[in-house]
Amino acid sequence: HYTGTLRDGTKFDSSRDRQEPFTFVQGRRLVIAGWEMGFEGMRVGGRRKLYIPYALAYGEKGQGAIPPKADLIFDVELLGVEDVPATPAGQDVLQLIQEYETKILALAESMPEEKWNWRPQEKVRSFAEVLRHAAYENRLLAALARQSPPRDELQRRLAESARQEQTPLGKTETIALLKSSGAEVREQLTALRAGALARDIIFFEQATTVRGVYMAIATHLAEHLGQLIAYTRMAGLSPPWSK
């Protein structure tokens, strides 16, 4: 908790007034420099007054209700401390994959099963086929992120993925397949360190990095998310998150 005032006693902000404690990660420059320094060595339950010169606050320009070159006084109380969970090296890509996967699953769950075989025209994937394609490609591309196979083996895997895509599954089975394939991708990516993500790899006969392969997974999911949104609207429905 904190109450912030100017040197003349003018209060400019207070978490206590809002009854909403403020949470920040120390050492990541998420707060002004005076706060980074002021909480060092503090114990839970402790209370301090931080006298922060403007150079360690909002500088010569100020910000919002804080005027230029304003020295600040904060009455702070430390309510709790906990370790910050480790952030995966591929968090940026992981976040994209999870967002697209979540929306694809929402579309799958909201579409009535009697409309799953609808397709806009012949020789174009149906709604159900797009879902199965996304799930099986998740597994295929995740495997390619681990190791680039010889050309003949790659062609065999592509053919197998295409064959699986054509095998009908019910709505419950398809959703379970999407969830499990997505979980495999996310678990594999979460475990990788920065060095492993930067490793060179051949992906469909093109040089890239392991991170590049996971970006391809995210792009592939985004492409079919857009396709499924179009199918949903053409079926007279709205994506659940747009209601």
PDB file of C-alpha atoms in Angstrom, residues 7 13 21 55 59 100 111 122 131 134 141 144 199 209 223 236 239 242:
ATOM      1  CA  ARG A   7       6.529  18.179  -0.565  1.00  0.00           C
ATOM      2  CA  ASP A  13      -2.342   9.159  -5.438  1.00  0.00           C
ATOM      3  CA  PRO A  21      -2.867  -2.830  -3.050  1.00  0.00           C
ATOM      4  CA  ALA A  55      15.717  12.711 -10.636  1.00  0.00           C
ATOM      5  CA  GLY A  59      12.241  13.857 -13.804  1.00  0.00           C
ATOM      6  CA  TYR A 100      -5.092 -18.568 -31.108  1.00  0.00           C
ATOM      7  CA  MET A 111     -20.548 -24.436 -33.492  1.00  0.00           C
ATOM      8  CA  GLU A 122     -16.363 -28.308 -53.053  1.00  0.00           C
ATOM      9  CA  LEU A 131     -10.097 -28.285 -36.902  1.00  0.00           C
ATOM     10  CA  ALA A 134      -4.960 -27.607 -37.152  1.00  0.00           C
ATOM     11  CA  LEU A 141       5.284 -28.949 -36.815  1.00  0.00           C
ATOM     12  CA  LEU A 144       9.887 -30.661 -36.950  1.00  0.00           C
ATOM     13  CA  ARG A 199      19.437 -23.128 -32.671  1.00  0.00           C
ATOM     14  CA  THR A 209      15.769 -21.267 -36.098  1.00  0.00           C
ATOM     15  CA  GLU A 223      -4.469 -18.525 -40.568  1.00  0.00           C
ATOM     16  CA  GLY A 236     -25.057 -17.303 -39.182  1.00  0.00           C
ATOM     17  CA  PRO A 239     -17.528 -15.795 -32.430  1.00  0.00           C
ATOM     18  CA  SER A 242     -17.445 -10.824 -30.039  1.00  0.00           C
TER      19      SER A 242
END
